[in-house]
Amino acid sequence: MTADEMVETLRSAGVRITRPRRAICEALVSSGTEHVDIATLAKRASELVDDHLDVSTVYRTVDLLEEHGLAHHVHLGHSGSIVHMAQERHHHLACEVCGRTVDVPLSEIGGLSDLLQRHQFGADSVHFAVVGRCKVHE
Amino acid sequence: MTADEMVETLRSAGVRITRPRRAICEALVSSGTEHVDIATLAKRASELVDDHLDVSTVYRTVDLLEEHGLAHHVHLGHSGSIVHMAQERHHHLACEVCGRTVDVPLSEIGGLSDLLQRHQFGADSVHFAVVGRCKVHE
DNA sequence: ATTTCTGCAAACGTTTTGCATGCCA
DNA sequence: TGGCATGCAAAACGTTTGCAGAAAT
């Protein structure tokens, strides 16, 4: 999804489009598969508008994007929020020692999907992470 | 495991046994399968000794219990720490709307175990949770 | 007696909120 | 213009830490 498509989705839902909001969408899209935290997102969006965007604005905008199904955020381990575009459909194995993450496609988690279905549990397939220690830190 | 057994394990590892530590063990044991957070644990342990135990003491004691393999803690969703006795070997499906949790025995997560093994990823089998929405909040 | 634990208070990092100003529609 | 979004600052939250006094060995 492009930033323009995100903005258009918001606009047609009656959401006001501002320079900061557009910049945050662009920063999120350009971050691709990277795992960006709120501070990084704020920094990149700020660079795009060549002005200071406050983290509170980023938090509010990410909430807004989540409400419209355009983004998700996840807590990898015991640290802060990681933001994601909604269509980045994969899971994470997050090492709590080094912070390294392994991305895992949905298809590899067959057993878990069954489990969720059996319990009628709507885990958003993006919105979770397994926290532990990667092979380097066993 | 009883609180006495926990205490004995600590003592024989050379750990000093204090009234607050014993109370925290007892509170943890008596919480059974419930998912207690740090504040609740502090409150219950405080009641047991009829004195105020500080949350910092609870944090330090939980760390200690984890070091000795007697407890684990996990972050369900976007909120604070949930503490667990170590032998409660199950996973959680945690609803981020109502806070309700479904406990799932290890045996039901075959696919995930394979996945972790394939990536040589040492997720402590207790130490993770799937966060989403239960069937009531779909 | 010595070591270590405790409570308190303060610091910390992340997230949220109140408010006056500024911007979008 | 009217209503909403923004930045800022301050508060809130969970967690950690430093320290002087208390307790365990």
Coordinates of C-alpha atoms (C1' of nucleotides) in Angstrom, one line a residue:
Chain A
M1 CA 0.0 0.0 0.0
T2 CA 1.2 3.5 -0.8
A3 CA 1.1 6.5 1.5
D4 CA -1.4 8.1 -0.9
E5 CA -3.7 5.1 -0.6
M6 CA -3.5 5.3 3.1
V7 CA -4.3 9.0 3.1
E8 CA -7.2 8.4 0.7
T9 CA -8.6 5.7 2.9
L10 CA -8.6 8.1 5.8
R11 CA -10.0 11.0 3.9
S12 CA -12.9 9.0 2.6
A13 CA -13.6 8.0 6.2
G14 CA -14.0 11.7 7.0
V15 CA -10.6 12.0 8.7
R16 CA -8.9 15.4 8.3
I17 CA -5.6 15.1 6.4
T18 CA -2.8 17.2 7.9
R19 CA 0.8 17.5 7.0
P20 CA 2.0 15.5 10.0
R21 CA -0.5 12.7 9.3
R22 CA 0.6 12.5 5.7
A23 CA 4.2 12.5 6.8
I24 CA 3.7 9.7 9.3
C25 CA 2.0 7.6 6.6
E26 CA 4.9 8.2 4.3
A27 CA 7.4 7.3 7.0
L28 CA 5.6 4.2 7.8
V29 CA 5.4 3.1 4.2
S30 CA 9.0 3.8 3.5
S31 CA 10.0 1.9 6.5
G32 CA 8.8 -1.2 4.8
T33 CA 9.5 -4.4 6.6
E34 CA 11.6 -2.7 9.2
H35 CA 10.5 -2.7 12.8
V36 CA 10.2 0.9 13.7
D37 CA 9.5 2.3 17.1
I38 CA 7.6 5.4 17.8
A39 CA 10.7 7.6 18.3
T40 CA 12.1 6.5 15.0
L41 CA 8.8 7.0 13.2
A42 CA 8.7 10.5 14.7
K43 CA 12.2 11.2 13.6
R44 CA 11.6 10.1 10.0
A45 CA 8.3 11.8 9.6
S46 CA 9.9 15.0 11.0
E47 CA 12.6 14.8 8.4
L48 CA 10.0 14.5 5.7
V49 CA 8.3 17.7 6.7
D50 CA 11.6 19.3 7.8
D51 CA 9.9 20.3 11.0
H52 CA 9.6 18.8 14.5
L53 CA 6.7 16.4 14.9
D54 CA 6.0 15.5 18.5
V55 CA 5.8 11.9 19.6
S56 CA 2.4 12.6 21.0
T57 CA 1.2 13.3 17.5
V58 CA 2.8 10.1 16.3
Y59 CA 1.0 8.1 19.1
R60 CA -2.3 9.8 18.2
T61 CA -1.8 9.2 14.5
V62 CA -0.9 5.5 15.0
D63 CA -4.0 5.1 17.0
L64 CA -6.0 6.6 14.2
L65 CA -4.4 4.3 11.7
E66 CA -5.2 1.3 13.8
E67 CA -8.8 2.4 14.1
H68 CA -9.0 2.4 10.4
G69 CA -7.2 -0.9 10.0
L70 CA -4.1 0.6 8.4
A71 CA -1.6 -0.1 11.0
H72 CA -0.8 -2.3 14.0
H73 CA 1.5 -2.0 16.9
V74 CA 3.1 -4.7 19.0
H75 CA 5.2 -4.9 22.0
L76 CA 8.2 -7.0 21.3
G77 CA 9.4 -8.3 24.6
H78 CA 9.5 -5.8 27.5
S79 CA 10.3 -2.7 25.6
G80 CA 8.3 -0.1 23.7
S81 CA 5.9 -0.1 20.8
I82 CA 6.8 -1.3 17.4
V83 CA 4.6 0.0 14.6
H84 CA 3.6 -1.8 11.4
M85 CA 1.6 -1.3 8.4
A86 CA -1.4 -3.6 8.5
Q87 CA -0.6 -5.7 5.5
E88 CA 2.8 -6.8 6.8
R89 CA 1.4 -10.2 7.6
H90 CA 4.1 -12.0 9.5
H91 CA 5.0 -13.0 13.0
H92 CA 8.1 -12.2 15.0
L93 CA 10.5 -14.2 17.0
A94 CA 12.1 -11.5 19.1
C95 CA 15.3 -12.1 21.1
E96 CA 15.0 -10.3 24.4
V97 CA 18.8 -10.2 24.8
C98 CA 19.9 -8.6 21.5
G99 CA 16.6 -7.3 20.1
R100 CA 17.2 -9.2 16.9
T101 CA 13.9 -10.4 15.3
V102 CA 13.2 -13.3 13.0
D103 CA 10.2 -12.7 10.7
V104 CA 8.1 -15.7 10.1
P105 CA 5.4 -16.0 7.4
L106 CA 2.0 -17.0 8.4
S107 CA 2.1 -20.3 6.6
E108 CA 4.7 -21.6 9.0
I109 CA 2.4 -21.3 12.0
G110 CA -0.2 -23.8 11.0
G111 CA -0.6 -25.3 14.4
L112 CA -1.1 -22.0 16.0
S113 CA -3.8 -20.9 13.5
D114 CA -5.7 -24.1 14.3
L115 CA -5.4 -23.4 17.9
L116 CA -6.8 -19.9 17.6
Q117 CA -9.6 -21.0 15.4
R118 CA -10.5 -23.8 17.9
H119 CA -10.8 -21.2 20.6
Q120 CA -12.5 -18.7 18.3
F121 CA -9.8 -16.3 19.3
G122 CA -9.2 -13.4 16.9
A123 CA -5.6 -12.9 17.2
D124 CA -4.8 -10.4 14.6
S125 CA -2.2 -12.3 12.7
V126 CA 0.2 -9.5 12.7
H127 CA -0.4 -8.4 16.2
F128 CA 1.7 -10.7 18.3
A129 CA 5.2 -11.8 19.0
V130 CA 7.0 -14.7 20.6
V131 CA 9.6 -13.4 23.0
G132 CA 12.6 -15.5 23.9
R133 CA 16.2 -15.9 23.1
C134 CA 17.7 -16.5 19.7
K135 CA 20.2 -19.2 19.1
V136 CA 23.1 -16.9 19.8
H137 CA 21.8 -16.2 23.3
E138 CA 20.6 -19.6 24.4
Chain B
M1 CA 4.6 -26.6 44.5
T2 CA 4.0 -25.2 48.0
A3 CA 5.4 -22.0 49.4
D4 CA 7.5 -24.0 51.8
E5 CA 9.1 -25.9 48.9
M6 CA 9.9 -22.7 47.1
V7 CA 11.4 -21.2 50.2
E8 CA 13.5 -24.4 50.8
T9 CA 14.7 -24.3 47.2
L10 CA 15.9 -20.7 47.8
R11 CA 17.4 -21.4 51.1
S12 CA 19.5 -24.3 49.9
A13 CA 20.7 -22.1 47.1
G14 CA 22.1 -19.9 49.8
V15 CA 19.4 -17.2 49.5
R16 CA 18.5 -15.3 52.6
I17 CA 14.9 -16.0 53.6
T18 CA 13.0 -12.9 54.8
R19 CA 9.5 -12.3 55.9
P20 CA 8.6 -10.4 52.7
R21 CA 10.1 -13.1 50.5
R22 CA 8.2 -15.8 52.2
A23 CA 5.0 -13.8 52.0
I24 CA 5.5 -13.2 48.2
C25 CA 6.0 -16.9 47.7
E26 CA 2.9 -17.7 49.6
A27 CA 0.9 -15.1 47.7
L28 CA 2.1 -16.4 44.5
V29 CA 1.2 -20.0 45.4
S30 CA -2.2 -19.1 46.7
S31 CA -2.9 -17.2 43.5
G32 CA -2.9 -20.5 41.8
T33 CA -3.8 -20.3 38.1
E34 CA -4.8 -16.7 38.4
H35 CA -2.8 -14.1 36.4
V36 CA -1.6 -11.7 39.1
D37 CA 0.2 -8.5 38.3
I38 CA 2.9 -7.0 40.5
A39 CA 0.5 -4.6 42.3
T40 CA -1.9 -7.4 43.2
L41 CA 1.0 -9.6 44.3
A42 CA 2.3 -6.8 46.5
K43 CA -1.2 -6.3 48.0
R44 CA -1.8 -9.9 48.8
A45 CA 1.7 -10.4 50.2
S46 CA 1.2 -7.3 52.3
E47 CA -2.0 -8.7 53.7
L48 CA -0.3 -11.9 54.7
V49 CA 2.3 -10.1 56.8
D50 CA -0.1 -7.4 57.8
D51 CA 2.4 -4.8 56.9
H52 CA 3.2 -2.8 53.8
L53 CA 5.5 -4.5 51.3
D54 CA 6.8 -2.2 48.6
V55 CA 6.4 -3.0 44.9
S56 CA 10.2 -2.6 44.5
T57 CA 10.6 -5.5 46.9
V58 CA 8.1 -7.6 44.8
Y59 CA 10.0 -6.8 41.6
R60 CA 13.3 -7.8 43.2
T61 CA 11.8 -10.9 44.6
V62 CA 10.2 -12.0 41.4
D63 CA 13.5 -11.5 39.7
L64 CA 15.1 -13.7 42.3
L65 CA 12.5 -16.4 41.8
E66 CA 13.0 -16.2 38.1
E67 CA 16.8 -16.6 38.5
H68 CA 16.1 -19.8 40.5
G69 CA 13.6 -21.1 38.0
L70 CA 10.6 -20.8 40.4
A71 CA 8.7 -18.1 38.5
H72 CA 8.2 -16.4 35.2
H73 CA 6.7 -13.2 34.1
V74 CA 5.0 -12.3 30.9
H75 CA 3.6 -9.2 29.3
L76 CA 0.1 -9.8 28.2
G77 CA -0.8 -7.3 25.6
H78 CA 0.1 -3.7 26.3
S79 CA -0.1 -3.7 30.0
G80 CA 2.2 -4.5 32.9
S81 CA 3.8 -7.7 34.1
I82 CA 2.0 -10.8 35.0
V83 CA 3.7 -13.2 37.4
H84 CA 3.5 -16.9 37.3
M85 CA 4.8 -19.9 39.2
A86 CA 7.2 -21.7 36.9
Q87 CA 5.4 -25.0 36.8
E88 CA 2.2 -23.5 35.4
R89 CA 3.2 -24.6 31.9
H90 CA 0.7 -23.2 29.6
H91 CA 0.3 -20.4 27.1
H92 CA -2.2 -17.7 27.1
L93 CA -4.7 -16.2 24.7
A94 CA -5.2 -12.8 26.1
C95 CA -8.1 -10.6 25.1
E96 CA -7.0 -7.0 24.8
V97 CA -10.5 -5.7 25.2
C98 CA -11.7 -7.5 28.3
G99 CA -8.5 -8.9 29.7
R100 CA -10.0 -12.4 29.8
T101 CA -7.4 -15.1 29.2
V102 CA -7.7 -18.6 27.8
D103 CA -5.1 -21.0 29.1
V104 CA -3.8 -23.4 26.6
P105 CA -1.8 -26.5 27.4
L106 CA 1.5 -27.0 25.7
S107 CA 0.4 -30.0 23.8
E108 CA -2.0 -27.9 21.7
I109 CA 0.7 -25.9 20.2
G110 CA 2.6 -28.5 18.3
G111 CA 3.1 -26.4 15.2
L112 CA 4.6 -23.5 17.1
S113 CA 7.1 -25.7 18.9
D114 CA 8.3 -27.0 15.6
L115 CA 8.6 -23.5 14.3
L116 CA 10.7 -22.5 17.3
Q117 CA 12.9 -25.5 16.9
R118 CA 13.4 -24.9 13.2
H119 CA 14.6 -21.4 14.0
Q120 CA 16.6 -22.6 17.1
F121 CA 14.7 -20.1 19.0
G122 CA 14.5 -20.6 22.8
A123 CA 11.2 -19.2 23.6
D124 CA 10.6 -20.2 27.2
S125 CA 7.5 -22.2 26.9
V126 CA 5.8 -20.2 29.6
H127 CA 7.1 -16.9 28.6
F128 CA 4.9 -15.7 25.8
A129 CA 1.3 -14.8 25.1
V130 CA -0.8 -14.3 22.1
V131 CA -2.7 -11.1 22.3
G132 CA -5.9 -10.5 20.3
R133 CA -9.6 -10.5 20.9
C134 CA -11.7 -13.3 22.3
K135 CA -14.9 -14.4 20.6
V136 CA -17.0 -12.0 22.6
H137 CA -15.0 -9.1 21.2
E138 CA -14.5 -10.0 17.6
Chain C
dA1 C1' 29.4 -8.5 63.1
dT2 C1' 28.8 -8.8 58.6
dT3 C1' 26.3 -9.1 54.8
dT4 C1' 22.2 -8.4 52.5
dC5 C1' 17.5 -6.9 52.3
dT6 C1' 14.0 -3.4 52.9
dG7 C1' 11.3 0.8 52.3
dC8 C1' 11.3 5.1 50.7
dA9 C1' 11.9 8.4 47.4
dA10 C1' 13.6 9.7 43.3
dA11 C1' 14.8 8.7 38.5
dC12 C1' 13.7 6.5 34.4
dG13 C1' 11.5 5.6 29.7
dT14 C1' 7.2 5.2 27.6
dT15 C1' 2.7 6.7 26.9
dT16 C1' -1.2 9.8 27.8
dT17 C1' -3.5 14.1 28.6
dG18 C1' -4.8 19.3 29.1
dC19 C1' -4.5 23.3 27.1
dA20 C1' -3.6 27.3 24.1
dT21 C1' -2.4 27.9 19.4
dG22 C1' -2.7 26.9 14.6
dC23 C1' -4.4 24.6 10.7
dC24 C1' -7.8 22.1 7.7
dA25 C1' -12.1 21.9 5.5
Chain D
dT1 C1' -15.4 30.5 10.5
dG2 C1' -15.8 26.4 13.3
dG3 C1' -14.0 22.4 14.7
dC4 C1' -10.4 19.6 15.0
dA5 C1' -5.2 18.6 15.3
dT6 C1' -0.8 20.1 17.0
dG7 C1' 3.0 21.2 20.1
dC8 C1' 4.3 21.7 24.4
dA9 C1' 4.5 20.7 29.1
dA10 C1' 3.0 18.1 32.6
dA11 C1' 1.1 14.0 34.4
dA12 C1' 0.6 9.2 34.5
dC13 C1' 2.2 4.6 34.4
dG14 C1' 5.2 0.6 35.2
dT15 C1' 9.8 -0.2 36.4
dT16 C1' 14.5 0.5 38.3
dT17 C1' 17.8 2.4 41.4
dG18 C1' 20.5 4.7 45.4
dC19 C1' 20.6 5.0 49.9
dA20 C1' 20.2 4.8 55.0
dG21 C1' 18.3 1.9 58.3
dA22 C1' 16.7 -2.9 59.5
dA23 C1' 17.0 -7.7 59.5
dA24 C1' 19.1 -12.3 58.6
dT25 C1' 22.9 -15.3 59.0

